[in-house]
Short mmCIF file of C-alpha atoms and ligand atoms in Angstrom, two decimals:
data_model
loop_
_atom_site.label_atom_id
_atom_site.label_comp_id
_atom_site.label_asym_id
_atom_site.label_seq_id
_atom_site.Cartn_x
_atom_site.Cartn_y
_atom_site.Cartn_z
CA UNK L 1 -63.96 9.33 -116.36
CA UNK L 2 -66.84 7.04 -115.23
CA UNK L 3 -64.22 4.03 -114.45
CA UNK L 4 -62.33 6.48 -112.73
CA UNK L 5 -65.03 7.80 -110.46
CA UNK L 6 -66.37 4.63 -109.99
CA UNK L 7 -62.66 3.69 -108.51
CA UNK L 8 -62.25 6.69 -106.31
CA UNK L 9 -66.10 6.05 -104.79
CA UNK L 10 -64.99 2.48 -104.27
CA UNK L 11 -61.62 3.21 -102.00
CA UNK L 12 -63.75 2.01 -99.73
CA UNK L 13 -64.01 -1.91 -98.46
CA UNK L 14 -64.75 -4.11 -101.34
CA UNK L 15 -63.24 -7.28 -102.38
CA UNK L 16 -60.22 -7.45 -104.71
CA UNK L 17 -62.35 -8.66 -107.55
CA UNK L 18 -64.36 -5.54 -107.26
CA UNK L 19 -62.02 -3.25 -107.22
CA UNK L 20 -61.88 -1.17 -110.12
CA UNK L 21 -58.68 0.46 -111.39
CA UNK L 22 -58.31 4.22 -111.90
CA UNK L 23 -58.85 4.79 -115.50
CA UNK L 24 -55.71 6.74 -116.21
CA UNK L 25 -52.83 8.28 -114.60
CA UNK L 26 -54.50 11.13 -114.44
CA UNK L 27 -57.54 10.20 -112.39
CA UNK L 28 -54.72 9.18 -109.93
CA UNK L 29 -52.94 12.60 -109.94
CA UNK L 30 -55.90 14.19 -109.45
CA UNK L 31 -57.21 11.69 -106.54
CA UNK L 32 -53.67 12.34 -104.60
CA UNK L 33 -53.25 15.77 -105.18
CA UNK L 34 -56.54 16.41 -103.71
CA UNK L 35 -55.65 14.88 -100.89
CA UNK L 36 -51.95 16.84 -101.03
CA UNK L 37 -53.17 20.13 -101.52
CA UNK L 38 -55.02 21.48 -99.10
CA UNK L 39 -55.06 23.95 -95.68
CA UNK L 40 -51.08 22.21 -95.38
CA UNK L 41 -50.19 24.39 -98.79
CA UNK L 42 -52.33 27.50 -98.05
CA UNK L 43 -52.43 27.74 -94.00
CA UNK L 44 -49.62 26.02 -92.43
CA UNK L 45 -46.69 26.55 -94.96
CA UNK L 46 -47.28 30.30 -95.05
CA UNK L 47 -47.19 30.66 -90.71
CA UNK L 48 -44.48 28.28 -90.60
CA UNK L 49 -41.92 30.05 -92.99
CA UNK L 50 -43.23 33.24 -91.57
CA UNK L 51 -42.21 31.81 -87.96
CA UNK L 52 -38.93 30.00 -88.84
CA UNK L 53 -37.33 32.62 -90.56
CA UNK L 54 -38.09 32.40 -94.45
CA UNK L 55 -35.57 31.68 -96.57
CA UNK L 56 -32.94 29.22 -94.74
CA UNK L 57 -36.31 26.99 -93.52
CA UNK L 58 -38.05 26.92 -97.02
CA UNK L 59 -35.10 25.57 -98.41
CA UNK L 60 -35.07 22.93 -95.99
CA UNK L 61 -37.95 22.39 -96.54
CA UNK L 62 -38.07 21.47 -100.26
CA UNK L 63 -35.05 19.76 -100.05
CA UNK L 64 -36.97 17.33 -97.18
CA UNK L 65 -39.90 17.50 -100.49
CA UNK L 66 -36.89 15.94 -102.83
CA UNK L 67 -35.11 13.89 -101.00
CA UNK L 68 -37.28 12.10 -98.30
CA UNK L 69 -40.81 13.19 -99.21
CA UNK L 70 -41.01 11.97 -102.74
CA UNK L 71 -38.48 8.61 -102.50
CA UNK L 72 -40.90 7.78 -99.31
CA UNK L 73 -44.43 9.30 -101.50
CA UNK L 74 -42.98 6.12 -104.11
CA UNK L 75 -42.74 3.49 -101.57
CA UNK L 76 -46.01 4.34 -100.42
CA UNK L 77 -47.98 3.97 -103.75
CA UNK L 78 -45.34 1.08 -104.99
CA UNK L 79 -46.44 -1.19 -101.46
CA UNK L 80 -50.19 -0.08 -102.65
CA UNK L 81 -49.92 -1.50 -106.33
CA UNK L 82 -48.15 -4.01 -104.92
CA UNK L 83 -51.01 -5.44 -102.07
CA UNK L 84 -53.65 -4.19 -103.99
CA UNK L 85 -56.10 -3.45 -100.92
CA UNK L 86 -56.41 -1.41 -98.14
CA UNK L 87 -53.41 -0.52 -96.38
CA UNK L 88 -53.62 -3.16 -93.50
CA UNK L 89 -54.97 -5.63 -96.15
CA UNK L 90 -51.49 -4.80 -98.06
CA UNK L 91 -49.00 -4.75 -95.70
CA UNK L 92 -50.79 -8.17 -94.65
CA UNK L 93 -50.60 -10.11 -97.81
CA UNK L 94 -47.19 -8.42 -99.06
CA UNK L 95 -45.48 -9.38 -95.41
CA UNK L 96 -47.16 -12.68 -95.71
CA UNK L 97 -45.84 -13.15 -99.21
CA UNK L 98 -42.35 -12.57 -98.31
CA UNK L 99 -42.74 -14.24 -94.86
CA UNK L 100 -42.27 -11.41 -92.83
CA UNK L 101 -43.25 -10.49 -89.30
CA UNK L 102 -46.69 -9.81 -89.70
CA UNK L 103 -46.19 -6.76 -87.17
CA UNK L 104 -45.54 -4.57 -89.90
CA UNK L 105 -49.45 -4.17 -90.95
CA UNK L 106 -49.00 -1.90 -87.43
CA UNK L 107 -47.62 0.47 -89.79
CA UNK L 108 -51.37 1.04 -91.22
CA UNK L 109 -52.90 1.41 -87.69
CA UNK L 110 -50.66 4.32 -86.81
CA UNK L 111 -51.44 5.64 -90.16
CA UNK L 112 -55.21 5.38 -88.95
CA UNK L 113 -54.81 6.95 -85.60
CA UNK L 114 -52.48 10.03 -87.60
CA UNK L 115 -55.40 10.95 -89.45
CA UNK L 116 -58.21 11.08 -86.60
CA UNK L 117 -56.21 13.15 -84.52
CA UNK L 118 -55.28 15.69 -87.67
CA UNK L 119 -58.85 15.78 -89.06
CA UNK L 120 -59.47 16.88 -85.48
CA UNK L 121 -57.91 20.12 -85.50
CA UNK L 122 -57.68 20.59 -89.36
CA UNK L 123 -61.64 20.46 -89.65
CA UNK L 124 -61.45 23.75 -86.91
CA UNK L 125 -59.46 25.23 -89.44
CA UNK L 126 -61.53 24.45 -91.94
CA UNK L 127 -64.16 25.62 -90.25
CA UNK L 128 -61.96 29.31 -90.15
CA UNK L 129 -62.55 29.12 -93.78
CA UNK L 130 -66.19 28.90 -93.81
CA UNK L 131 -66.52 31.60 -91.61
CA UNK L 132 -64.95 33.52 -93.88
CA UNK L 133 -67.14 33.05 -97.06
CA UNK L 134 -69.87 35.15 -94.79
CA UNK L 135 -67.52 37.67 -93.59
CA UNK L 136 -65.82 38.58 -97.38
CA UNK L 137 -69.13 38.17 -99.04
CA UNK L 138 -71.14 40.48 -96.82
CA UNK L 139 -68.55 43.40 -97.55
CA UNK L 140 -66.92 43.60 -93.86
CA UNK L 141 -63.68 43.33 -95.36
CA UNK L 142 -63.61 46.67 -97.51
CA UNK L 143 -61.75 49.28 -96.77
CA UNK L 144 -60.90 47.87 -93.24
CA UNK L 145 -57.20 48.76 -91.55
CA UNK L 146 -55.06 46.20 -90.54
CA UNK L 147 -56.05 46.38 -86.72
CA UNK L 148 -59.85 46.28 -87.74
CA UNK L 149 -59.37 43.01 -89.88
CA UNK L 150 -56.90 41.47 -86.56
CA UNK L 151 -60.38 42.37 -84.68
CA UNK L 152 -62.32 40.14 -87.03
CA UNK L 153 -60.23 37.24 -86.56
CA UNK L 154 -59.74 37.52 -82.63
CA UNK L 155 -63.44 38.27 -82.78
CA UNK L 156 -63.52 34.65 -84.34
CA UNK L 157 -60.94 32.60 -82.36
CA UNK L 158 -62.78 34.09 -79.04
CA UNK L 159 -66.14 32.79 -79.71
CA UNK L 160 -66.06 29.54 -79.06
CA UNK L 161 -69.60 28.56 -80.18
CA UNK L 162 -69.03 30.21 -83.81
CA UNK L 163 -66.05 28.02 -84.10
CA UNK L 164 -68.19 24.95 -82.86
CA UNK L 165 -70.85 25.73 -85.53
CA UNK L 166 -68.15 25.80 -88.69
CA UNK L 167 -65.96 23.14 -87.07
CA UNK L 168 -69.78 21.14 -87.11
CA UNK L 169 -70.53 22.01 -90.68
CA UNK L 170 -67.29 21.33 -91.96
CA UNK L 171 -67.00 17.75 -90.08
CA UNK L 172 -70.71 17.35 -91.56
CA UNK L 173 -69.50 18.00 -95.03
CA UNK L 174 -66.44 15.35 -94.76
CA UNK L 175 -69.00 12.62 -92.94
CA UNK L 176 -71.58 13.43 -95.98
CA UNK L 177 -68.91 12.17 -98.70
CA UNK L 178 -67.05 9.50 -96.92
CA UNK L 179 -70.91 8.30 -95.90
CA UNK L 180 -72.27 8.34 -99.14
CA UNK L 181 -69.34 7.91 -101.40
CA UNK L 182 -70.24 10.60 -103.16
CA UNK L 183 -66.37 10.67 -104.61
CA UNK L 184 -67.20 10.59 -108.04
CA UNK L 185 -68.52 13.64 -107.91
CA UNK L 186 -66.56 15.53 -106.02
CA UNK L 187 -63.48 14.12 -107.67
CA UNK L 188 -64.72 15.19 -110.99
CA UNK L 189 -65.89 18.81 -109.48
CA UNK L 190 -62.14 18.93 -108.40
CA UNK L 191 -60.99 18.98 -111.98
CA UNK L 192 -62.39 22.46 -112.15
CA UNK L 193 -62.19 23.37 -108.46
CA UNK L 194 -58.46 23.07 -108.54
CA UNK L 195 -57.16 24.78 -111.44
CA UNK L 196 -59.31 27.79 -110.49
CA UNK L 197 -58.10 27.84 -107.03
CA UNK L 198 -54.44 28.43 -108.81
CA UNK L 199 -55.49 30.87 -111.15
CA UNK L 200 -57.04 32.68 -108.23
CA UNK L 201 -54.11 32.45 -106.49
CA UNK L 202 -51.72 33.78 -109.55
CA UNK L 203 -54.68 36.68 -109.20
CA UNK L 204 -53.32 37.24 -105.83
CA UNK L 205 -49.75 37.00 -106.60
CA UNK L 206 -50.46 39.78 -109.54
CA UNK L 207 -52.31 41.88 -106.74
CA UNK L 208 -49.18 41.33 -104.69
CA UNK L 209 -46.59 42.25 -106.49
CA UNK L 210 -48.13 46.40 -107.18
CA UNK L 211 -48.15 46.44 -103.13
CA UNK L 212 -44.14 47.21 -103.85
CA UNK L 213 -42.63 44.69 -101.11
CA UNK L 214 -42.74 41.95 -103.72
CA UNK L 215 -39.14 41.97 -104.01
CA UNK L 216 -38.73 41.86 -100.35
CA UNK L 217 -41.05 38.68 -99.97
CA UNK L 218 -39.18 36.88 -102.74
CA UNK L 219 -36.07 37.99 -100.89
CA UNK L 220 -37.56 36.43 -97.54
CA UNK L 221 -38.58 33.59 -99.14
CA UNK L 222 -35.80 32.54 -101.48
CA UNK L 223 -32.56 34.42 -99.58
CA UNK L 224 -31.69 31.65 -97.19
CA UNK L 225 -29.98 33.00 -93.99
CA UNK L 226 -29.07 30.03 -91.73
CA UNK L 227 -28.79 32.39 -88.69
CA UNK L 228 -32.33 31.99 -88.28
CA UNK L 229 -33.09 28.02 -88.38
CA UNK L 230 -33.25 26.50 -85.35
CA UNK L 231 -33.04 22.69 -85.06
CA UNK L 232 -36.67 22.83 -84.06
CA UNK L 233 -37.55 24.22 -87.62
CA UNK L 234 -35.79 21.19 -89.31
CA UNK L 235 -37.70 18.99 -87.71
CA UNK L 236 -40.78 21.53 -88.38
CA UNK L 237 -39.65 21.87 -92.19
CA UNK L 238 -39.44 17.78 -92.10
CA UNK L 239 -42.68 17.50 -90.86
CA UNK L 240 -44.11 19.81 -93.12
CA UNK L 241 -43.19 17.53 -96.24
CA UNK L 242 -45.04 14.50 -94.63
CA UNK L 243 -47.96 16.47 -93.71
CA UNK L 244 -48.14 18.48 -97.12
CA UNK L 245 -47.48 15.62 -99.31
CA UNK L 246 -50.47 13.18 -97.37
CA UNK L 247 -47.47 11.10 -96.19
CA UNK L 248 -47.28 8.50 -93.53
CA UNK L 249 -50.49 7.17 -92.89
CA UNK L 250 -51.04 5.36 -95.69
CA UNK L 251 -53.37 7.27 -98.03
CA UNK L 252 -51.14 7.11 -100.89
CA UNK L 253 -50.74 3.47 -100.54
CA UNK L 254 -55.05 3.40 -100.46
CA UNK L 255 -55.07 5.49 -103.26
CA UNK L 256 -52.07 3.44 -104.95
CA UNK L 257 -53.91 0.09 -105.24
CA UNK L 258 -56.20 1.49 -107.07
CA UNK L 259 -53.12 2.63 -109.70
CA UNK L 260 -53.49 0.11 -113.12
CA UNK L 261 -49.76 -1.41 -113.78
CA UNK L 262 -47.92 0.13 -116.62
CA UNK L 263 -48.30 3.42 -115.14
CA UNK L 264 -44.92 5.05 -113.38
CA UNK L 265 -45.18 5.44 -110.06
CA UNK L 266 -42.19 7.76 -110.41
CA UNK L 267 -43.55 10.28 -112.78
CA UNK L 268 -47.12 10.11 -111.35
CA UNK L 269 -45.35 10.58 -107.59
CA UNK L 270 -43.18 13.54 -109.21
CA UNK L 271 -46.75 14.99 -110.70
CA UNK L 272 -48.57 15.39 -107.52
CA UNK L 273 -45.44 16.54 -105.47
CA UNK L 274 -44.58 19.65 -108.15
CA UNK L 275 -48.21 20.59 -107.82
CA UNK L 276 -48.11 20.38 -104.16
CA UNK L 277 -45.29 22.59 -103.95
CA UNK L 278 -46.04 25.34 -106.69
CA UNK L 279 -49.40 26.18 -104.70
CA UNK L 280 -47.59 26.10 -101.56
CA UNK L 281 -44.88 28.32 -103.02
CA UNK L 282 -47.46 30.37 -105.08
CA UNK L 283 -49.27 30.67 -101.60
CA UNK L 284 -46.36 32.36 -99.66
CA UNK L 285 -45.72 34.71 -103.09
CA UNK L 286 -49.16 35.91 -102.15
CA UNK L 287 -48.81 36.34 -98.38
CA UNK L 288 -45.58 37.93 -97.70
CA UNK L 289 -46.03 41.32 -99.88
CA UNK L 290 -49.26 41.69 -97.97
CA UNK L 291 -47.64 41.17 -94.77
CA UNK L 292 -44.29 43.58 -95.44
CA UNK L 293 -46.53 45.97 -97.20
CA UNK L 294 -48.56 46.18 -94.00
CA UNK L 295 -45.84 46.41 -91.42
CA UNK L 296 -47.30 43.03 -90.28
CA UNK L 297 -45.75 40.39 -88.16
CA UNK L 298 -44.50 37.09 -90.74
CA UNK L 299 -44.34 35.39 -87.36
CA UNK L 300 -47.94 35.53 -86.22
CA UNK L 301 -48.95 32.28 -86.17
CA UNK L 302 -51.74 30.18 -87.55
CA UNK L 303 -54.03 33.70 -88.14
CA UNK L 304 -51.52 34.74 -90.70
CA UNK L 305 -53.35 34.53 -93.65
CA UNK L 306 -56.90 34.97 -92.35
CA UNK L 307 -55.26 38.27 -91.35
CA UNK L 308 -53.40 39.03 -94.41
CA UNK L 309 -55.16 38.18 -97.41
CA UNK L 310 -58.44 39.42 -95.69
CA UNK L 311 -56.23 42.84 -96.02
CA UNK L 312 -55.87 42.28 -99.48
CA UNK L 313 -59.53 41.76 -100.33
CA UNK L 314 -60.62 44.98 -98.66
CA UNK L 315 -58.31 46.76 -100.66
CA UNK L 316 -58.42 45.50 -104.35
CA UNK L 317 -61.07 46.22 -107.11
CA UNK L 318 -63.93 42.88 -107.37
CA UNK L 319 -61.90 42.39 -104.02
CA UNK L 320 -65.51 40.80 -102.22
CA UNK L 321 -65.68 38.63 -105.30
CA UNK L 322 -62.14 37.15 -105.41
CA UNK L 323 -62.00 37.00 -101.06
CA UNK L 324 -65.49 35.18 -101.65
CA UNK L 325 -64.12 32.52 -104.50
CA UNK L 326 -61.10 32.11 -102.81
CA UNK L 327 -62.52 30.99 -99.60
CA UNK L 328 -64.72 28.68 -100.79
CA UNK L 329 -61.84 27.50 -103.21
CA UNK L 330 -60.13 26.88 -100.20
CA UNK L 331 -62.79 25.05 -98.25
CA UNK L 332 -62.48 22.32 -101.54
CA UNK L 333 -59.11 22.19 -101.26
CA UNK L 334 -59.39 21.53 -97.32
CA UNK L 335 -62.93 19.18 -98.57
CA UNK L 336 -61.10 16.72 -100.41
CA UNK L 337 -58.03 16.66 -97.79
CA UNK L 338 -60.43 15.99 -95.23
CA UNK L 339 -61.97 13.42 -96.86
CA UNK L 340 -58.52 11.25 -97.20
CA UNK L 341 -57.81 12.20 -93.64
CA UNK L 342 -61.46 10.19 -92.24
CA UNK L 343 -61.46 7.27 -94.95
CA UNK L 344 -58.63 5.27 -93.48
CA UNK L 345 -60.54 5.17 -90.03
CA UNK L 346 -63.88 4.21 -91.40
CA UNK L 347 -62.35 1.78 -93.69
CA UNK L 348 -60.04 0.22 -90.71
CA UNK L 349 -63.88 -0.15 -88.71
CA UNK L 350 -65.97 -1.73 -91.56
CA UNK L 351 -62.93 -4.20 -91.96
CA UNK L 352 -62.05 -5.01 -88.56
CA UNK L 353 -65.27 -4.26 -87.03
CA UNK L 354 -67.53 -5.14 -88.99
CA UNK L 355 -69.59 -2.00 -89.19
CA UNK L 356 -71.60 -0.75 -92.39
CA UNK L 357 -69.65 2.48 -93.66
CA UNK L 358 -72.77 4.92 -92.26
CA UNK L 359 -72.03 3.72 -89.03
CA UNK L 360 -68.58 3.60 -89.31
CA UNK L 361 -68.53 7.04 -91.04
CA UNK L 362 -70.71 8.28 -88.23
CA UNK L 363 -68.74 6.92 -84.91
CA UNK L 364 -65.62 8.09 -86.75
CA UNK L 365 -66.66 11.41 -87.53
CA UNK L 366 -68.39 12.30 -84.00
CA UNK L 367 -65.30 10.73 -82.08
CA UNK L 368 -63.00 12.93 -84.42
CA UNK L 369 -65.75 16.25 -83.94
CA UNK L 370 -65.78 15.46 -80.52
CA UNK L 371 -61.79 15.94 -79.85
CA UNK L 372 -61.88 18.86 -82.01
CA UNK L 373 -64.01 20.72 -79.39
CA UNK L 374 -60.72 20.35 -77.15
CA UNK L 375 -58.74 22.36 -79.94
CA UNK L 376 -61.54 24.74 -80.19
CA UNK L 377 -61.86 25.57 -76.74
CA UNK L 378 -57.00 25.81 -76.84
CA UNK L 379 -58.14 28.68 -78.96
CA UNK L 380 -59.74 30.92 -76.30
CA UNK L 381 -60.77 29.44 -72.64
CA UNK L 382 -57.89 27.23 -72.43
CA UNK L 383 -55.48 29.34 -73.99
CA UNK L 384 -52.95 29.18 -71.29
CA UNK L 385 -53.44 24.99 -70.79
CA UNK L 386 -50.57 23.37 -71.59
CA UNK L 387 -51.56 19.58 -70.60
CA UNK L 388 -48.01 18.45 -71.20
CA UNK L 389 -45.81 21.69 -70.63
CA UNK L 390 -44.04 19.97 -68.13
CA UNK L 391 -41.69 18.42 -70.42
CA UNK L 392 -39.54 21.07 -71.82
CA UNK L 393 -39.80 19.83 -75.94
CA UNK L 394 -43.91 20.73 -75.61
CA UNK L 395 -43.36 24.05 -73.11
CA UNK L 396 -46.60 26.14 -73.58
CA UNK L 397 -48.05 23.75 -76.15
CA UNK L 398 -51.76 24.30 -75.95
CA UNK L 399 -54.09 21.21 -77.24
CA UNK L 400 -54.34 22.72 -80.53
CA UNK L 401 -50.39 22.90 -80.74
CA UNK L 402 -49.84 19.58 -79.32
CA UNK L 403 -52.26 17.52 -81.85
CA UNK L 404 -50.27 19.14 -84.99
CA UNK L 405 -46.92 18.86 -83.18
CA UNK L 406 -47.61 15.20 -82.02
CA UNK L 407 -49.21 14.02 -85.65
CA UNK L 408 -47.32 16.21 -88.53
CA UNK L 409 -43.10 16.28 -86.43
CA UNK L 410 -43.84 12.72 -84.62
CA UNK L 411 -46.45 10.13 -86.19
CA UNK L 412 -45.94 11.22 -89.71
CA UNK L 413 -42.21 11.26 -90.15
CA UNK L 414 -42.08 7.62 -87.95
CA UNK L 415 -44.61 6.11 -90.05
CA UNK L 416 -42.72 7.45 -93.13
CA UNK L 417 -39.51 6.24 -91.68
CA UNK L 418 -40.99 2.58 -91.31
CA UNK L 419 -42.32 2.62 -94.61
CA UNK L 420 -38.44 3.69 -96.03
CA UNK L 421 -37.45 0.70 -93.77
CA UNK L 422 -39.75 -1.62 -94.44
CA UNK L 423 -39.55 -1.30 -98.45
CA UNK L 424 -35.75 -0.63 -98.86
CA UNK L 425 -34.64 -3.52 -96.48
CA UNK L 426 -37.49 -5.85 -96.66
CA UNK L 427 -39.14 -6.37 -99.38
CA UNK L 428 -37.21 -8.10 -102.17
CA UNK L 429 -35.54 -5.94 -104.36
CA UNK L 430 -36.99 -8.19 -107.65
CA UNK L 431 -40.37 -6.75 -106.55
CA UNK L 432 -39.47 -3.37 -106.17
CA UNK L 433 -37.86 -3.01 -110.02
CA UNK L 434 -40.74 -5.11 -110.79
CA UNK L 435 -43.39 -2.38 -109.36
CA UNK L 436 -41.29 0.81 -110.33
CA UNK L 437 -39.69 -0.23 -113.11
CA UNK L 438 -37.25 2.36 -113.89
CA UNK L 439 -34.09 2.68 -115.70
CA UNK L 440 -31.41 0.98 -113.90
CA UNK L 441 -29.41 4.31 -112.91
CA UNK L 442 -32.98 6.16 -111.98
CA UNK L 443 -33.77 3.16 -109.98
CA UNK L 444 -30.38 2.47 -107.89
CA UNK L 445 -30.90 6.56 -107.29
CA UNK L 446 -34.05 5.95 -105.94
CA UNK L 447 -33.20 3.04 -104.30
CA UNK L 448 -30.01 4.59 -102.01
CA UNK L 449 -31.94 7.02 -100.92
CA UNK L 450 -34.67 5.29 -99.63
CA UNK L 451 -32.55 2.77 -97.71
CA UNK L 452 -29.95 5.49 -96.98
CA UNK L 453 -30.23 8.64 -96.67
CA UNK L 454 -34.07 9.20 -96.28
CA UNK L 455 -33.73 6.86 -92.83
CA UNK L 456 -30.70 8.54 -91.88
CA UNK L 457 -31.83 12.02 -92.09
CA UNK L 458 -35.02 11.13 -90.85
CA UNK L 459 -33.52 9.22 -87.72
CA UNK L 460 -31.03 12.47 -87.06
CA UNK L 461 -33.48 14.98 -87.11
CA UNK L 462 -35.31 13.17 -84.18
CA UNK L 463 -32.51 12.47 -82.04
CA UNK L 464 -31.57 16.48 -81.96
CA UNK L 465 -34.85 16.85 -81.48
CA UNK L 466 -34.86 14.56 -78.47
CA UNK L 467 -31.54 15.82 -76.63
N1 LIG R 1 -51.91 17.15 -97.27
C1 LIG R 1 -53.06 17.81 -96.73
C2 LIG R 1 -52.77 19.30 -96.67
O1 LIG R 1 -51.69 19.71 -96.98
C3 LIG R 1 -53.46 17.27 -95.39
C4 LIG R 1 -53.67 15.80 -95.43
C5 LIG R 1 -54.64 15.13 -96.08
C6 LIG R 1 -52.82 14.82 -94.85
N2 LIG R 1 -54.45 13.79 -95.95
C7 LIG R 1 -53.35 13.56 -95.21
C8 LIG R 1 -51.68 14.89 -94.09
C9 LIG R 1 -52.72 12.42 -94.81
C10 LIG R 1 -51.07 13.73 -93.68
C11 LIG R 1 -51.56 12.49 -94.03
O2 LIG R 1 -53.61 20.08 -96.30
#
């Protein structure tokens, strides 16, 4: 493990010669799915399913997973391995080893400005979580009705200075690691952190299923009924896979350099998206009894389950306990996400800039705090701002809505669409067998749909987007 923490401290701007190599496939799986899973798996996915519909929009949404998230989750750690430093660094030396356009390394920079503006709003949300260590642990949750525990959360969302102070802490937290390093750590805390997190969340699926509306939430979830996707949730069920899967901005090429050769990229890619999707999946098992049980709405938004599980907590035996774990489970989860949203940007100033990682770490963290006062303040005073709800595709987008609608449906899917471009009709296919090597059938699979079909669908969901 020490060559493996050593690795995951040192993502960070060193010369090729001192980069270490993650000690086994498994310190990789763990490094990515900590970035993977996170408030995308236990936040978003729920609120999203619950406002496209269920069924017809989570199927969508793991074939997206299948067929463009993981062929394009590949690529990603294949051009890693491949340029063997940070992602600019990479897509430098492989483009300049193939004599490409050296434009491509633009690729990275998007990637860069993705994650500022996400760690923006998702460190807000992270922030949500904190909040709510204090409020299960004190015993506010017991026994309280639906409307009272709706109360606690508007109570939340309209108090702009208590979201300031957990949006400050959690920003503080991410800063403190990215600062310091302090990955090793972390990572190997992570090894316990996560597997709890799921066992608390089969806990919750157990608790779920005596409410007697499990049935109907498998039924929501699993019964697809196309009547109810809109072209807007395929492009939201699209977006979903880049966002939950840490796809294109170039983390999981970072975190792919780092990957020793002789270790499949395929299986390792296949690992992390499984796990990614099981918690997601196990997360909506959770929700939706709650919410049918409760004659709540599955469309309500991004409250949904600081308003359900809460619910759930006041109402089960140890329920202060498990609502207390869980939450700060949650915040880890969200910790180590955070942590791979920030490092890019840091990484992009001490290169190009020249700045020693605490500055970098600090102008990076307060520009990215700084912005996430605006999503803060979408929240409650500027709750009916719309800064660009004169075009009719971001109609009563609030600041909050705009930064995950612009990053996670726009930047993410583009920069994943260059990076299917750029490695399935640029780079020589010698190197890519080389990298991956696969069987021959396993590979041509691959292959296809990366030059095919993952550009394609990617391209069409856009364009009926657009008109
Ligand atoms: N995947 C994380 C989640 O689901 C969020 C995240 C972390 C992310 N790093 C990323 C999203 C990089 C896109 C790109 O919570």
């Amino acid at each position: 493990m020490s060559n493996a923490s050593s690795a995951a401290s040192g993502v960070m701007g060193q010369t090729p010669a001192s980069r270490g190599l993650w000690s086994s496939r498994f310190a990789f799986i763990l490094a990515a799915t900590g970035s993977a899973v996170g408030l995308g798996n236990i936040w978003k996915f729920p609120y999203i399913t619950g406002e496209n519909g269920g069924g017809a929009f989570v199927l969508v949404y793991l074939l997206c997973i299948a067929a463009v998230g993981l062929p394009i989750m590949m690529a990603e750690v294949m051009i890693g391995r491949r340029g063997g430093h940070s992602p600019v660094n990479s897509m430098r030396a492989i483009t300049k080893r193939g004599k490409l356009s050296p434009s491509w390394r633009w690729l990275a920079a998007v990637g860069v400005l993705a994650g500022f503006l996400i760690l923006s709003f998702y460190s807000v949300i992270g922030g949500w979580a904190l909040s709510y260590v204090g409020t299960t642990a004190t015993g506010q949750l017991t026994g309280q009705s639906a409307d009272q525990i709706g109360a606690i959360f508007s109570g939340l969302l309209g108090s702009p200075g208590k979201l300031l102070l957990w949006h400050t802490v959690f920003m503080a937290l991410v800063m403190l690691v990215v600062a310091r390093g302090l990955r090793g750590g972390l990572e190997r805390a992570v090894t316990i952190l996560m597997p709890a997190l799921f066992v608390l969340l089969l806990i919750m699926v157990g608790y779920a299923m005596t409410t007697g509306y499990f049935g109907e939430a498998v039924a929501f979830l699993f019964q697809p009924d196309f009547s109810k996707l809109t072209t807007a949730g395929v492009l939201v069920a699209m977006g979903h896979a880049f966002f939950t899967l840490s796809l294109g901005m170039g983390i999981m090429m970072a975190y792919g350099s780092y990957l020793p050769k002789g270790i499949s990229i395929a299986k390792t890619s296949m690992a992390v998206s499984v796990m990614d999707t099981v918690v997601a999946l196990l997360a909506g098992l959770a929700i939706f009894p709650i919410v049918f049980a409760n004659g709540l709405e599955p469309g309500a938004g991004p409250g949904l389950i600081f308003q359900t599980l809460p619910l759930a907590f006041g109402q089960m035996p140890m329920g202060n306990l498990f609502g207390t774990l869980f939450f700060v489970l949650l915040i880890f989860a969200a910790w180590t996400s955070g942590i791979s949203l920030l490092e890019p940007l840091v990484e992009w100033l001490e290169e190009q800039k020249g700045m020693n990682r605490t500055v970098s770490t600090l102008a990076a963290g307060i520009a990215c705090w700084l912005l996430g006062i605006a999503s803060i303040l979408s929240l409650n005073l500027w709750s009916d701002f719309a800064p660009l709800g004169m075009f009719s595709m971001f109609e009563g987008k609030t600041v909050f809505d705009l930064l995950d609608f612009l990053t996670a449906n726009i930047l993410l899917p583009l920069g994943g669409l260059l990076v299917a471009v750029f490695a399935g009709w640029f780079m020589s296919r010698e190197a890519l067998e080389d990298e991956l090597a696969l069987a021959p059938a396993s590979f041509s699979m691959w292959y296809r749909t990366l030059r095919y079909f993952t550009p394609v669908a990617v391209a069409v969901v856009f364009i009926y987007n657009l008109v």
